[in-house]
PDB file of C-alpha atoms in Angstrom:
ATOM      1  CA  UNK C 116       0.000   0.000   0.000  1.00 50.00           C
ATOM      2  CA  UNK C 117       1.453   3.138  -1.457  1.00 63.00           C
ATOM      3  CA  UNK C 118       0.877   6.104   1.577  1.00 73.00           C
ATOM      4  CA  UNK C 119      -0.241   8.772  -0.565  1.00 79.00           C
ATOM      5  CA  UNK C 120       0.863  12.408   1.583  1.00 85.00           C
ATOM      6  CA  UNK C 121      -0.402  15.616   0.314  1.00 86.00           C
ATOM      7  CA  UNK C 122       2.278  17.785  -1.742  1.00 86.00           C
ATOM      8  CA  UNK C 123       4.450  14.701  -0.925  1.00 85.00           C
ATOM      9  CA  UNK C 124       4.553  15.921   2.734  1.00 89.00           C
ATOM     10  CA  UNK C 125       1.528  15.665   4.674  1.00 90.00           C
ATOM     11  CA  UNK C 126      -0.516  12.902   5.390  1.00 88.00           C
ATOM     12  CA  UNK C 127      -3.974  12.945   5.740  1.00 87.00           C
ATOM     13  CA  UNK C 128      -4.716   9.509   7.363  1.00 87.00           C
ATOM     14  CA  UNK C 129      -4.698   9.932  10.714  1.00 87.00           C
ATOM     15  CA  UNK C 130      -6.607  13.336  10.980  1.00 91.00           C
ATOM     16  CA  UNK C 131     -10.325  13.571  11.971  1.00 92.00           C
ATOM     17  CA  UNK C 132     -13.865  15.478  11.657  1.00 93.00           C
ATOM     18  CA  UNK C 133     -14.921  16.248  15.130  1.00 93.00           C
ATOM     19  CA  UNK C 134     -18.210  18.068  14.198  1.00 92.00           C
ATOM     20  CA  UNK C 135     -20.477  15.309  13.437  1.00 93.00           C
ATOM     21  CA  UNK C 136     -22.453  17.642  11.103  1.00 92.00           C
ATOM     22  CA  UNK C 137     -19.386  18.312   8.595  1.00 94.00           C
ATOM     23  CA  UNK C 138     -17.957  14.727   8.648  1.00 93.00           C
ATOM     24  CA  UNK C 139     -19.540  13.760   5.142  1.00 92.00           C
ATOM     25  CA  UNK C 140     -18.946  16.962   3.989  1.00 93.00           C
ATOM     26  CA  UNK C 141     -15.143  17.571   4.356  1.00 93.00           C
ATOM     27  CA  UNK C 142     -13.235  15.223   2.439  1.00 91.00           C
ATOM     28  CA  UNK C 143      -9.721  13.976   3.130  1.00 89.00           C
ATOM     29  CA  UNK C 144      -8.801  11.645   0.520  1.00 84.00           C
ATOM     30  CA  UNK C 145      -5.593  10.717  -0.041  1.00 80.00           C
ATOM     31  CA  UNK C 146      -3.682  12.486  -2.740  1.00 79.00           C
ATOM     32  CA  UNK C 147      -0.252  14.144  -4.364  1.00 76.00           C
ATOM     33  CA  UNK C 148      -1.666  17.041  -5.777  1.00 81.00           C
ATOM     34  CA  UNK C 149      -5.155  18.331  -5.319  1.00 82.00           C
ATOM     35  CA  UNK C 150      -6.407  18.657  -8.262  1.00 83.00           C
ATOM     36  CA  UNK C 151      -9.614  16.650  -9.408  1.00 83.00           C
ATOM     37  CA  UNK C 152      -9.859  18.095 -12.834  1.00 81.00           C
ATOM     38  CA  UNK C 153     -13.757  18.991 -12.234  1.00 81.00           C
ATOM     39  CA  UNK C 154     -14.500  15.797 -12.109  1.00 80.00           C
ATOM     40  CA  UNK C 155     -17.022  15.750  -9.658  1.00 79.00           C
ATOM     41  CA  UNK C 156     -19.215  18.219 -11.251  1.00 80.00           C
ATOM     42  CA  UNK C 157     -21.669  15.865 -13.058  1.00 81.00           C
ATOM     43  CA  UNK C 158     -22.577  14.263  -9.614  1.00 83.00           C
ATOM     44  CA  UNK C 159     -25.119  16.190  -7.146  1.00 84.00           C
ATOM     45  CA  UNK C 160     -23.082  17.141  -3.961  1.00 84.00           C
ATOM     46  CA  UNK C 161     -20.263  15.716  -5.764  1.00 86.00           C
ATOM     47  CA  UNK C 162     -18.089  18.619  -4.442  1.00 88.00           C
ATOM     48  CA  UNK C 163     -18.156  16.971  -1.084  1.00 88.00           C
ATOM     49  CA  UNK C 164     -16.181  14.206  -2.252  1.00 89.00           C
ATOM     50  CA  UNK C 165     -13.204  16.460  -3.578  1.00 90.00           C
ATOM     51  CA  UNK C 166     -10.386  17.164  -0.992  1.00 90.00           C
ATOM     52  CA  UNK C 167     -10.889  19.836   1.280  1.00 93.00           C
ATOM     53  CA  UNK C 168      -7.067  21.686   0.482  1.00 92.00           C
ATOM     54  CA  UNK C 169      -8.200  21.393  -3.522  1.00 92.00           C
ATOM     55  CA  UNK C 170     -11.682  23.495  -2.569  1.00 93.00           C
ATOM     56  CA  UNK C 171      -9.779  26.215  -0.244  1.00 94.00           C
ATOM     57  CA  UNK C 172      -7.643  26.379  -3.547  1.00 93.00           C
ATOM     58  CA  UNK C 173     -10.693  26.762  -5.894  1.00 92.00           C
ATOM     59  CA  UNK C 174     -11.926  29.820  -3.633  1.00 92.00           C
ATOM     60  CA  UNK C 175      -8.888  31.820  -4.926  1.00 91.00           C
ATOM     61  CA  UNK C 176      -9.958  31.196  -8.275  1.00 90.00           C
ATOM     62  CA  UNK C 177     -12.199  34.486  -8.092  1.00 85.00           C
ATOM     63  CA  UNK C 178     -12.376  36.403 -10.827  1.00 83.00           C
ATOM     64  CA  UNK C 179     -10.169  39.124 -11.505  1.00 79.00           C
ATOM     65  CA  UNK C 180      -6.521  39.043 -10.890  1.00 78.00           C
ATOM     66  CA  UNK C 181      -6.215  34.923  -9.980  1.00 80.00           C
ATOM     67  CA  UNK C 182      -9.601  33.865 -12.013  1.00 84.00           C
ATOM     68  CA  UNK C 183      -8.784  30.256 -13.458  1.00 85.00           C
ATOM     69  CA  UNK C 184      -5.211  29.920 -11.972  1.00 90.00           C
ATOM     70  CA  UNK C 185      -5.157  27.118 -10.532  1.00 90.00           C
ATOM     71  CA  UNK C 186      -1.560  26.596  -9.973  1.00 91.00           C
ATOM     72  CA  UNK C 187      -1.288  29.857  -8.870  1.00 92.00           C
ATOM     73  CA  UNK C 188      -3.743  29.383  -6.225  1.00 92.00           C
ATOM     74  CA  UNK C 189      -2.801  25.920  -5.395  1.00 92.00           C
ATOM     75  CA  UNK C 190       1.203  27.428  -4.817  1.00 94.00           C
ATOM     76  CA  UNK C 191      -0.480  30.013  -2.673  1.00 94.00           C
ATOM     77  CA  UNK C 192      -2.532  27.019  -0.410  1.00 94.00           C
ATOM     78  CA  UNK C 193       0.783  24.815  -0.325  1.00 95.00           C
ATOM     79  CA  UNK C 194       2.872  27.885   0.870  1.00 96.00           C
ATOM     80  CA  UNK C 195       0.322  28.886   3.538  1.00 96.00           C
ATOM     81  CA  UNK C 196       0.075  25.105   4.922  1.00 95.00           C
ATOM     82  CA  UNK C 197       4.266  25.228   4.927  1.00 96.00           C
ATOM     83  CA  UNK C 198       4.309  28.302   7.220  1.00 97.00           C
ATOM     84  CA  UNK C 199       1.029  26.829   9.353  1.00 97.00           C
ATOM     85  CA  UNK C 200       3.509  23.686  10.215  1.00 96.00           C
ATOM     86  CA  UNK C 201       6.471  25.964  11.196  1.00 96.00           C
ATOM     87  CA  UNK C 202       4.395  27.604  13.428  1.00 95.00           C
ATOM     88  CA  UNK C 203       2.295  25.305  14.861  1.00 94.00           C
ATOM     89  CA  UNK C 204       4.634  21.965  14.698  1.00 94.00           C
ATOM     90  CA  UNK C 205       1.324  20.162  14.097  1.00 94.00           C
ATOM     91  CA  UNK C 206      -0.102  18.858  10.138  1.00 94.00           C
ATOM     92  CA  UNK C 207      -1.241  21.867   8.791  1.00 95.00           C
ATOM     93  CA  UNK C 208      -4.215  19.944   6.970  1.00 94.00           C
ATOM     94  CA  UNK C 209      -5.757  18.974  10.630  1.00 95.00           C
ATOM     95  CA  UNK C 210      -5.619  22.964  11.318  1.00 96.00           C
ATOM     96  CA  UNK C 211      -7.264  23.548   8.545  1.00 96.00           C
ATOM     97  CA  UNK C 212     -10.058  20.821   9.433  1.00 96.00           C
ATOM     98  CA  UNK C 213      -9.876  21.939  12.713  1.00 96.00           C
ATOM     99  CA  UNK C 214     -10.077  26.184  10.998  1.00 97.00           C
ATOM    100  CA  UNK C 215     -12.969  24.889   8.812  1.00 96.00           C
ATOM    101  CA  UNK C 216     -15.122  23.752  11.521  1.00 96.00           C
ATOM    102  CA  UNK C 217     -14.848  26.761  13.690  1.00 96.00           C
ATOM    103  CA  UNK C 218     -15.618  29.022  10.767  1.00 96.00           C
ATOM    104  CA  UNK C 219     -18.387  27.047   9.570  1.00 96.00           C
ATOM    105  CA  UNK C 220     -21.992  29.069  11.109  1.00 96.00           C
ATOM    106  CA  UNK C 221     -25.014  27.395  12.027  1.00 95.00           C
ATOM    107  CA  UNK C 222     -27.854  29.486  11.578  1.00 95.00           C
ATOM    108  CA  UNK C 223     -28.455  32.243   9.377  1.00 94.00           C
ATOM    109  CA  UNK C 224     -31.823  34.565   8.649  1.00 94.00           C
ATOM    110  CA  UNK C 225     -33.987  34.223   5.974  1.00 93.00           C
ATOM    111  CA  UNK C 226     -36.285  36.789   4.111  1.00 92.00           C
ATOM    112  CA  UNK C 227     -40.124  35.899   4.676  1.00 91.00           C
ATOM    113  CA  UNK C 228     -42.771  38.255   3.357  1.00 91.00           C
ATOM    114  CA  UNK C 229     -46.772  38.353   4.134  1.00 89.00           C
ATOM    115  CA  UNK C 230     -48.813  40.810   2.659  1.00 88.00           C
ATOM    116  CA  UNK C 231     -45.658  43.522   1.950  1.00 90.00           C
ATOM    117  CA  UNK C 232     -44.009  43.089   5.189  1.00 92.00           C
ATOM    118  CA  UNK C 233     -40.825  41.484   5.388  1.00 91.00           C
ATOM    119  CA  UNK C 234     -39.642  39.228   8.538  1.00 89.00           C
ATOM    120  CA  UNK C 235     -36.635  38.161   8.922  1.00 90.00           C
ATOM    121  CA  UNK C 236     -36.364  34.207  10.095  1.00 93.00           C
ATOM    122  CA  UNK C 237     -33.846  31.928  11.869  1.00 94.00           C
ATOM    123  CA  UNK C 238     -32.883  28.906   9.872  1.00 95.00           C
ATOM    124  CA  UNK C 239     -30.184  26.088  10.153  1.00 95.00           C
ATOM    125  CA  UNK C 240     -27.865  26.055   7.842  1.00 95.00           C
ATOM    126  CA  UNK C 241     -27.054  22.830   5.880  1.00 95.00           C
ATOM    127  CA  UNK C 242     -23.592  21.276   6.175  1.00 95.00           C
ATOM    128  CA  UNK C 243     -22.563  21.613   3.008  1.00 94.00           C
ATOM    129  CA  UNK C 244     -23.483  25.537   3.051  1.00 95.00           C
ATOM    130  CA  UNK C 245     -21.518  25.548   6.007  1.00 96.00           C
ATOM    131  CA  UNK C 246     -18.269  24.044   5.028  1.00 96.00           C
ATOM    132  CA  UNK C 247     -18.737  26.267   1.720  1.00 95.00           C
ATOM    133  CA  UNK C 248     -19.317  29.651   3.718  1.00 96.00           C
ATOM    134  CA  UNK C 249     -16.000  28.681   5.976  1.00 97.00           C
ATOM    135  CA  UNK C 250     -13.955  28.381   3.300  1.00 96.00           C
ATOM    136  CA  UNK C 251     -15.149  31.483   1.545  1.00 95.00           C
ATOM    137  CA  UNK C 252     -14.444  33.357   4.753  1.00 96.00           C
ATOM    138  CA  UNK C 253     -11.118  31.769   5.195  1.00 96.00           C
ATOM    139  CA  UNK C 254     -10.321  32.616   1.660  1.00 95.00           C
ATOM    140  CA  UNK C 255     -11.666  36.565   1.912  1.00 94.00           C
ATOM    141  CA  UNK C 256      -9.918  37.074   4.538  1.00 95.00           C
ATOM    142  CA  UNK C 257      -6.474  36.172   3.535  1.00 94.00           C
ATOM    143  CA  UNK C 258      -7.196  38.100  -0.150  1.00 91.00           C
ATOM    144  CA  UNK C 259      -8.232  41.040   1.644  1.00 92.00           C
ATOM    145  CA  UNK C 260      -5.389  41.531   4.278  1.00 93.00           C
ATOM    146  CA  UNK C 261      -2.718  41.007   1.817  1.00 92.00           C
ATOM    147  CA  UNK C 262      -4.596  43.530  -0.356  1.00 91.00           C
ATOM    148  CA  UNK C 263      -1.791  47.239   0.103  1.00 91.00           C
ATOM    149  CA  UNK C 264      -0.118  44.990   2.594  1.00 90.00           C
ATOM    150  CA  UNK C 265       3.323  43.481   3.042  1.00 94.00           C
ATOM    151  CA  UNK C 266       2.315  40.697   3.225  1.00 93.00           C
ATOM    152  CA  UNK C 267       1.578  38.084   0.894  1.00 93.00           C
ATOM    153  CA  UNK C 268      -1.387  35.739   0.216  1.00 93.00           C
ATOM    154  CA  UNK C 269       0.401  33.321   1.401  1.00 94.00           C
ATOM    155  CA  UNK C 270       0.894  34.668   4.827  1.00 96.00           C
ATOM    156  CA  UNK C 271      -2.187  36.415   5.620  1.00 96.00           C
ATOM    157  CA  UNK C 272      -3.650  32.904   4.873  1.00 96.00           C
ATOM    158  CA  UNK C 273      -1.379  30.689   7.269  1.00 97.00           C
ATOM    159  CA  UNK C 274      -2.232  33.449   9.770  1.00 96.00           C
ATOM    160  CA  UNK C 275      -6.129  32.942   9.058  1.00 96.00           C
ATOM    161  CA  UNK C 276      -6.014  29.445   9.686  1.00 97.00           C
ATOM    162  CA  UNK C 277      -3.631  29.369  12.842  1.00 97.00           C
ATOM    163  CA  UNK C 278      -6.533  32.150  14.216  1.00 97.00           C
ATOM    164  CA  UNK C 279      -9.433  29.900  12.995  1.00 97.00           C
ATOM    165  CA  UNK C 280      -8.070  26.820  14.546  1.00 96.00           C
ATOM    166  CA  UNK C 281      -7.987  28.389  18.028  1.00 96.00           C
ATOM    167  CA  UNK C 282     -11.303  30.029  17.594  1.00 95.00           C
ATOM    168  CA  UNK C 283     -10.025  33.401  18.042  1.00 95.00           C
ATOM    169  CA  UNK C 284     -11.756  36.453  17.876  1.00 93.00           C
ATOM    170  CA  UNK C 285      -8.932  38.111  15.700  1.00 94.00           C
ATOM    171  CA  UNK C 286     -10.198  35.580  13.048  1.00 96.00           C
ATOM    172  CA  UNK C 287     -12.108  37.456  10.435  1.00 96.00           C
ATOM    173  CA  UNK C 288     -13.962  34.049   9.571  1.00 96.00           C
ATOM    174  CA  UNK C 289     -14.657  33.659  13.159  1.00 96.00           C
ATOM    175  CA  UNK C 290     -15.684  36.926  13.822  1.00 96.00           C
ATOM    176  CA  UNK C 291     -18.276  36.286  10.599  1.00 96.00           C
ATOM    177  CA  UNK C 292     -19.701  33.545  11.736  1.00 96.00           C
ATOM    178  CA  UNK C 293     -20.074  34.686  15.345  1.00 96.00           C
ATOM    179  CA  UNK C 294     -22.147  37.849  13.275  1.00 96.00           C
ATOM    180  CA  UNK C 295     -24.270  35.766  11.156  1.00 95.00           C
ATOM    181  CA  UNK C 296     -25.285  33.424  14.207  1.00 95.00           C
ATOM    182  CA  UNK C 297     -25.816  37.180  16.557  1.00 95.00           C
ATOM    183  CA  UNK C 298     -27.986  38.396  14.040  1.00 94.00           C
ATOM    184  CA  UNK C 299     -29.707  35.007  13.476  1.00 94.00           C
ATOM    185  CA  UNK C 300     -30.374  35.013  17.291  1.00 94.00           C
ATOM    186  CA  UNK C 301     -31.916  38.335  17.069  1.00 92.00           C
ATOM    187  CA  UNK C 302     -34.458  37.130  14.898  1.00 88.00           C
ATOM    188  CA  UNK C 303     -35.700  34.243  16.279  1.00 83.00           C
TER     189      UNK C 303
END
């Protein structure tokens, strides 16, 4: 049995889900280099079955200055997980898991109207929305405090995921989702 480690350095065996919610949604298959090719895109929820480092990538495939760059944004995800392990000394894909899940909100409001008034209602949100929102905030976050900054992508990133992992406040994903579930509370 070949032991398959992501960018030939970490493995993702050993690392796993805690939220039940996201388990089936945040996939950790084995692979060199994640890229699937769009091959899950003729499958319903077949995005849940492609790895979880290739679909952080694909968020920095916005358009404008990175829009279809894939290797490009794939070089900016492997950098980010190389500083993640020299500061945290632990396999930067677990972070992320661990990033992912505390980003990930669980309610959100929804727009219900009755006779030309609108009410705003509290809804769960459904796990794949949720591991889709976290990674867009992740992903935001790190393209918007490298934007006029020092810093590079690459950084701002690492530093989005260390904050995420340990729920901090500084997170901006954290600090999203923390929003969206205040506001959601307010309209029960």
């Amino acid at each position: 049995m070949v032991d398959f480690k992501l960018f030939g350095k970490w493995s993702v065996e050993d690392i796993e889900v805690r939220d039940e919610g996201l388990k089936r949604y945040i996939s950790l298959k084995p692979m060199l280099i994640p890229h699937s090719g769009g091959r899950h895109e003729h499958r319903r929820f077949g995005k849940s079955e492609v790895n979880i480092v290739e679909r952080l990538a694909n968020m920095f495939m916005r358009p404008g200055k990175n829009g279809g760059k894939k290797t490009k944004a794939l070089k900016i995800v492997k950098n980010a997980l190389e500083i993640v392990h020299l500061r945290t000394g632990r396999n930067p894909v677990e972070v992320l898991v661990r990033a992912i899940e505390n980003a990930a909100p669980r309610e959100d409001v929804t727009r219900l109207s009755y006779g030309g008034i609108v009410y705003f209602k509290a809804v769960d949100i459904s796990p794949q929305r949720r591991v889709d929102l976290a990674l867009r905030y992740i992903a935001q976050s790190a393209r918007e405090a490298s934007f006029r900054n020092r810093k590079t992508v690459d950084e701002c990133l690492a530093d989005e995921i260390v904050l995420a992992a340990e729920n901090d406040a500084k997170s901006f994903a954290v600090r999203k989702k923390m929003e969206q579930e205040r506001v959601a509370l307010a309209s029960r």
